mmCIF file of C-alpha atoms in Angstrom:
data_model
loop_
_atom_site.group_PDB
_atom_site.id
_atom_site.type_symbol
_atom_site.label_atom_id
_atom_site.label_comp_id
_atom_site.label_asym_id
_atom_site.label_seq_id
_atom_site.Cartn_x
_atom_site.Cartn_y
_atom_site.Cartn_z
ATOM 1 C CA ASP N 158 73.706 2.512 53.273
ATOM 2 C CA ALA N 159 70.889 2.163 55.794
ATOM 3 C CA ASP N 160 67.425 1.488 54.363
ATOM 4 C CA VAL N 161 65.677 3.790 56.851
ATOM 5 C CA THR N 162 67.467 6.940 57.960
ATOM 6 C CA GLN N 163 66.494 9.552 60.496
ATOM 7 C CA THR N 164 67.854 13.059 60.948
ATOM 8 C CA PRO N 165 68.958 14.463 63.253
ATOM 9 C CA ARG N 166 70.131 11.584 65.446
ATOM 10 C CA ASN N 167 70.274 13.771 68.521
ATOM 11 C CA ARG N 168 68.660 17.112 69.203
ATOM 12 C CA ILE N 169 68.430 19.446 72.150
ATOM 13 C CA THR N 170 65.860 22.212 71.968
ATOM 14 C CA LYS N 171 64.053 24.622 74.253
ATOM 15 C CA THR N 172 60.436 24.745 75.326
ATOM 16 C CA GLY N 173 58.270 26.511 72.758
ATOM 17 C CA LYS N 174 60.562 25.937 69.796
ATOM 18 C CA ARG N 175 59.363 24.306 66.588
ATOM 19 C CA ILE N 176 61.326 21.258 65.581
ATOM 20 C CA MET N 177 61.160 18.822 62.685
ATOM 21 C CA LEU N 178 62.390 15.253 62.648
ATOM 22 C CA GLU N 179 62.921 13.682 59.259
ATOM 23 C CA CYS N 180 62.724 10.133 58.009
ATOM 24 C CA SER N 181 63.799 8.806 54.632
ATOM 25 C CA GLN N 182 63.665 5.279 53.263
ATOM 26 C CA THR N 183 65.064 3.484 50.258
ATOM 27 C CA LYS N 184 63.051 0.299 50.770
ATOM 28 C CA GLY N 185 60.290 1.401 48.410
ATOM 29 C CA HIS N 186 57.657 0.834 51.095
ATOM 30 C CA ASP N 187 54.310 2.584 50.965
ATOM 31 C CA ARG N 188 53.604 2.670 54.690
ATOM 32 C CA MET N 189 55.497 4.796 57.166
ATOM 33 C CA TYR N 190 55.088 5.273 60.911
ATOM 34 C CA TRP N 191 56.294 7.479 63.729
ATOM 35 C CA TYR N 192 56.643 6.097 67.269
ATOM 36 C CA ARG N 193 58.052 7.526 70.461
ATOM 37 C CA GLN N 194 59.716 5.475 73.169
ATOM 38 C CA ASP N 195 59.848 6.519 76.785
ATOM 39 C CA PRO N 196 61.592 4.586 79.556
ATOM 40 C CA GLY N 197 59.125 2.196 81.145
ATOM 41 C CA LEU N 198 56.375 2.928 78.600
ATOM 42 C CA GLY N 199 57.422 1.068 75.499
ATOM 43 C CA LEU N 200 56.822 2.383 71.985
ATOM 44 C CA ARG N 201 53.681 4.340 71.225
ATOM 45 C CA LEU N 202 52.297 5.210 67.813
ATOM 46 C CA ILE N 203 52.093 8.917 66.944
ATOM 47 C CA TYR N 204 51.096 9.010 63.264
ATOM 48 C CA TYR N 205 51.116 6.705 60.285
ATOM 49 C CA SER N 206 50.733 7.086 56.542
ATOM 50 C CA PHE N 207 49.684 4.637 53.858
ATOM 51 C CA ASP N 208 50.724 6.932 51.033
ATOM 52 C CA VAL N 209 51.274 10.629 50.291
ATOM 53 C CA LYS N 210 47.567 11.429 50.517
ATOM 54 C CA ASP N 211 46.686 9.179 53.458
ATOM 55 C CA ILE N 212 47.736 10.334 56.935
ATOM 56 C CA ASN N 213 46.296 8.880 60.118
ATOM 57 C CA LYS N 214 46.545 9.739 63.790
ATOM 58 C CA GLY N 215 47.907 7.198 66.192
ATOM 59 C CA GLU N 216 47.510 6.760 69.920
ATOM 60 C CA ILE N 217 49.306 9.959 70.956
ATOM 61 C CA SER N 218 49.095 12.526 68.123
ATOM 62 C CA ASP N 219 48.350 15.607 70.260
ATOM 63 C CA GLY N 220 51.162 18.156 69.999
ATOM 64 C CA TYR N 221 52.550 16.599 66.813
ATOM 65 C CA SER N 222 51.976 16.991 63.098
ATOM 66 C CA VAL N 223 53.356 15.129 60.106
ATOM 67 C CA SER N 224 54.045 15.622 56.437
ATOM 68 C CA ARG N 225 54.462 12.925 53.786
ATOM 69 C CA GLN N 226 56.415 14.802 51.144
ATOM 70 C CA ALA N 227 56.992 11.768 48.945
ATOM 71 C CA GLN N 228 56.748 8.023 49.149
ATOM 72 C CA ALA N 229 60.224 7.969 50.642
ATOM 73 C CA LYS N 230 59.952 10.842 53.128
ATOM 74 C CA PHE N 231 57.868 11.279 56.267
ATOM 75 C CA SER N 232 58.513 14.175 58.651
ATOM 76 C CA LEU N 233 57.346 14.669 62.215
ATOM 77 C CA SER N 234 56.966 18.181 63.611
ATOM 78 C CA LEU N 235 56.617 19.438 67.140
ATOM 79 C CA GLU N 236 54.979 22.828 66.677
ATOM 80 C CA SER N 237 55.804 24.062 70.162
ATOM 81 C CA ALA N 238 58.023 21.629 71.999
ATOM 82 C CA ILE N 239 57.415 20.880 75.676
ATOM 83 C CA PRO N 240 59.603 18.945 78.136
ATOM 84 C CA ASN N 241 57.342 15.881 78.243
ATOM 85 C CA GLN N 242 58.053 15.379 74.553
ATOM 86 C CA THR N 243 61.571 14.403 75.516
ATOM 87 C CA ALA N 244 61.874 10.876 74.180
ATOM 88 C CA LEU N 245 63.461 8.577 71.625
ATOM 89 C CA TYR N 246 61.612 8.848 68.310
ATOM 90 C CA PHE N 247 61.545 6.049 65.765
ATOM 91 C CA CYS N 248 60.413 6.020 62.189
ATOM 92 C CA ALA N 249 59.325 2.694 60.705
ATOM 93 C CA THR N 250 58.257 1.438 57.294
ATOM 94 C CA SER N 251 56.330 -1.566 56.005
ATOM 95 C CA GLU N 252 55.576 -2.982 52.601
ATOM 96 C CA GLY N 253 51.843 -2.412 52.683
ATOM 97 C CA LEU N 254 50.729 -5.883 51.709
ATOM 98 C CA LEU N 255 47.093 -6.897 51.794
ATOM 99 C CA ALA N 256 45.420 -6.377 55.137
ATOM 100 C CA GLY N 257 45.624 -9.503 57.241
ATOM 101 C CA VAL N 258 48.937 -10.532 55.742
ATOM 102 C CA ARG N 259 52.216 -9.911 57.446
ATOM 103 C CA GLU N 260 53.270 -6.286 57.639
ATOM 104 C CA THR N 261 56.746 -6.405 59.098
ATOM 105 C CA GLN N 262 57.857 -2.997 60.262
ATOM 106 C CA TYR N 263 61.469 -1.946 59.800
ATOM 107 C CA PHE N 264 62.757 0.699 62.154
ATOM 108 C CA GLY N 265 65.159 3.552 61.620
ATOM 109 C CA PRO N 266 68.010 4.242 64.053
ATOM 110 C CA GLY N 267 66.005 6.725 66.111
ATOM 111 C CA THR N 268 66.281 10.389 67.069
ATOM 112 C CA ARG N 269 66.978 11.228 70.681
ATOM 113 C CA LEU N 270 65.202 14.483 71.538
ATOM 114 C CA LEU N 271 65.682 16.509 74.692
ATOM 115 C CA VAL N 272 63.377 19.457 75.350
ATOM 116 C CA LEU N 273 64.642 21.811 78.046
ATOM 117 C CA GLN J 19 43.495 -4.640 80.944
ATOM 118 C CA LYS J 20 46.295 -2.863 79.131
ATOM 119 C CA GLU J 21 46.500 -3.850 75.505
ATOM 120 C CA VAL J 22 49.834 -5.667 75.520
ATOM 121 C CA GLU J 23 51.442 -6.631 78.806
ATOM 122 C CA GLN J 24 54.872 -8.005 79.542
ATOM 123 C CA ASN J 25 56.839 -8.572 82.697
ATOM 124 C CA SER J 26 59.590 -5.950 82.617
ATOM 125 C CA GLY J 27 62.130 -8.234 84.305
ATOM 126 C CA PRO J 28 65.017 -8.429 84.422
ATOM 127 C CA LEU J 29 64.868 -12.099 83.524
ATOM 128 C CA SER J 30 68.179 -13.785 84.205
ATOM 129 C CA VAL J 31 68.984 -17.072 82.431
ATOM 130 C CA PRO J 32 72.218 -19.114 82.423
ATOM 131 C CA GLU J 33 74.066 -19.445 79.156
ATOM 132 C CA GLY J 34 72.904 -22.506 77.220
ATOM 133 C CA ALA J 35 69.508 -22.659 78.936
ATOM 134 C CA ILE J 36 66.082 -21.882 77.489
ATOM 135 C CA ALA J 37 64.796 -18.338 77.959
ATOM 136 C CA SER J 38 61.009 -18.018 78.065
ATOM 137 C CA LEU J 39 59.381 -14.651 77.465
ATOM 138 C CA ASN J 40 55.653 -14.100 77.825
ATOM 139 C CA CYS J 41 53.102 -11.549 76.711
ATOM 140 C CA THR J 42 49.341 -11.174 77.155
ATOM 141 C CA TYR J 43 47.062 -9.009 75.079
ATOM 142 C CA SER J 44 43.570 -7.590 74.845
ATOM 143 C CA ASP J 45 41.100 -8.229 72.062
ATOM 144 C CA ARG J 46 41.931 -4.964 70.312
ATOM 145 C CA VAL J 47 45.331 -6.218 69.201
ATOM 146 C CA SER J 48 44.308 -9.783 68.644
ATOM 147 C CA GLN J 49 45.314 -10.450 65.054
ATOM 148 C CA SER J 50 49.051 -10.426 64.345
ATOM 149 C CA PHE J 51 51.934 -10.606 66.773
ATOM 150 C CA PHE J 52 55.568 -9.730 66.565
ATOM 151 C CA TRP J 53 58.615 -10.161 68.773
ATOM 152 C CA TYR J 54 61.295 -7.499 68.437
ATOM 153 C CA ARG J 55 64.724 -7.450 70.060
ATOM 154 C CA GLN J 56 66.178 -4.116 71.114
ATOM 155 C CA TYR J 57 69.721 -3.570 72.330
ATOM 156 C CA SER J 58 70.291 -0.580 74.560
ATOM 157 C CA GLY J 59 70.211 2.639 72.551
ATOM 158 C CA LYS J 60 69.412 0.835 69.308
ATOM 159 C CA SER J 61 66.316 0.387 67.192
ATOM 160 C CA PRO J 62 64.004 -2.639 67.458
ATOM 161 C CA GLU J 63 64.714 -5.491 65.069
ATOM 162 C CA LEU J 64 62.203 -8.194 64.194
ATOM 163 C CA ILE J 65 62.851 -11.661 65.623
ATOM 164 C CA MET J 66 59.634 -13.508 64.903
ATOM 165 C CA SER J 67 56.102 -12.922 63.699
ATOM 166 C CA ILE J 68 53.116 -15.199 64.324
ATOM 167 C CA TYR J 69 49.513 -15.039 63.184
ATOM 168 C CA SER J 70 48.009 -18.468 63.809
ATOM 169 C CA ASN J 71 47.521 -20.553 66.909
ATOM 170 C CA GLY J 72 50.374 -22.914 67.674
ATOM 171 C CA ASP J 73 54.139 -22.820 67.400
ATOM 172 C CA LYS J 74 56.430 -21.265 64.838
ATOM 173 C CA GLU J 75 60.124 -22.090 64.862
ATOM 174 C CA ASP J 76 63.050 -20.223 63.347
ATOM 175 C CA GLY J 77 66.479 -21.423 64.350
ATOM 176 C CA ARG J 78 66.890 -21.072 68.101
ATOM 177 C CA PHE J 79 63.650 -19.109 68.409
ATOM 178 C CA THR J 80 60.129 -20.458 68.818
ATOM 179 C CA ALA J 81 57.065 -18.237 68.998
ATOM 180 C CA GLN J 82 53.855 -19.597 70.473
ATOM 181 C CA LEU J 83 50.376 -18.116 70.115
ATOM 182 C CA ASN J 84 47.283 -19.110 72.076
ATOM 183 C CA LYS J 85 44.353 -16.946 71.020
ATOM 184 C CA ALA J 86 41.903 -18.566 73.438
ATOM 185 C CA SER J 87 44.087 -17.562 76.386
ATOM 186 C CA GLN J 88 45.299 -14.355 74.701
ATOM 187 C CA TYR J 89 48.994 -14.937 75.212
ATOM 188 C CA VAL J 90 52.080 -15.014 73.078
ATOM 189 C CA SER J 91 55.438 -16.384 74.094
ATOM 190 C CA LEU J 92 58.969 -16.510 72.750
ATOM 191 C CA LEU J 93 61.380 -19.299 73.598
ATOM 192 C CA ILE J 94 65.095 -18.881 73.000
ATOM 193 C CA ARG J 95 67.007 -22.162 73.069
ATOM 194 C CA ASP J 96 70.715 -22.439 73.816
ATOM 195 C CA SER J 97 70.759 -18.859 75.114
ATOM 196 C CA GLN J 98 73.898 -16.881 74.330
ATOM 197 C CA PRO J 99 75.265 -13.737 76.010
ATOM 198 C CA SER J 100 74.526 -11.908 72.734
ATOM 199 C CA ASP J 101 70.819 -12.612 73.358
ATOM 200 C CA SER J 102 70.941 -10.205 76.299
ATOM 201 C CA ALA J 103 68.599 -7.395 75.269
ATOM 202 C CA THR J 104 65.086 -6.079 75.769
ATOM 203 C CA TYR J 105 62.424 -8.116 73.984
ATOM 204 C CA LEU J 106 59.338 -6.263 72.829
ATOM 205 C CA CYS J 107 56.042 -7.991 72.181
ATOM 206 C CA ALA J 108 53.762 -6.176 69.723
ATOM 207 C CA GLY J 109 50.334 -6.802 68.298
ATOM 208 C CA GLY J 110 48.217 -5.243 65.635
ATOM 209 C CA MET J 111 45.016 -5.475 63.701
ATOM 210 C CA ARG J 112 45.021 -5.813 59.899
ATOM 211 C CA GLY J 113 48.380 -7.497 60.091
ATOM 212 C CA GLY J 114 49.824 -4.440 61.810
ATOM 213 C CA ALA J 115 48.966 -2.108 58.938
ATOM 214 C CA ASP J 116 47.436 0.466 61.294
ATOM 215 C CA GLY J 117 50.506 0.436 63.469
ATOM 216 C CA LEU J 118 51.601 -1.828 66.280
ATOM 217 C CA THR J 119 50.763 -1.785 69.965
ATOM 218 C CA PHE J 120 53.860 -2.612 71.979
ATOM 219 C CA GLY J 121 54.335 -3.993 75.425
ATOM 220 C CA LYS J 122 56.868 -2.303 77.686
ATOM 221 C CA GLY J 123 59.443 -4.992 76.988
ATOM 222 C CA THR J 124 61.216 -7.665 79.031
ATOM 223 C CA HIS J 125 64.869 -7.147 79.857
ATOM 224 C CA LEU J 126 66.685 -10.466 79.360
ATOM 225 C CA ILE J 127 70.122 -11.118 80.808
ATOM 226 C CA ILE J 128 72.070 -14.220 79.775
ATOM 227 C CA GLN J 129 74.640 -15.080 82.406
ATOM 228 C CA PRO J 130 77.900 -16.591 81.085
#
């Protein structure tokens, strides 16, 4: 079984709809991240979480919210989807070692979202 | 200057040759660096990480970091067709704990 899973893998929705993307991990990592990837723009950080009570905004958090329901689960919500949120969304996890020491991020398979 | 910059390519290299991928960065991401490989439609997978000036080798891959010049490079020796992918350079403060800043990626094509 995959260590980091994302559901759904593909989603088509309409402008104005609320949508939730879910991420689960069995790696036992404390830190979880949400990125979006757009053609020609690379990956950009949306939100990240160090634990259930510690949520932080990333570079492009406007229009998104997150929920860390448990150590293993981190959900991304689009409260009112708009077409420019069409993108490939990745969840990632890392071990949360001491700052300054390697924090390899492991990525889930991605969710491809299309907002019409 | 954008925080992490890469030439988008495509970079075409004959099979068996050395592929050289380069990345420059701004001070804000100047602590830890990572090279990820991404096949089309797939998730990024870590190839190399580097934190100190100099070279770091792992099999056919060598990462190089020069903090004075603010560049990171990845060399792939004996390039194989299976190395054809997009290579993402990423940097982060606090070892990447606060998330990574990615370049746009370089598309590498290994010609048989």
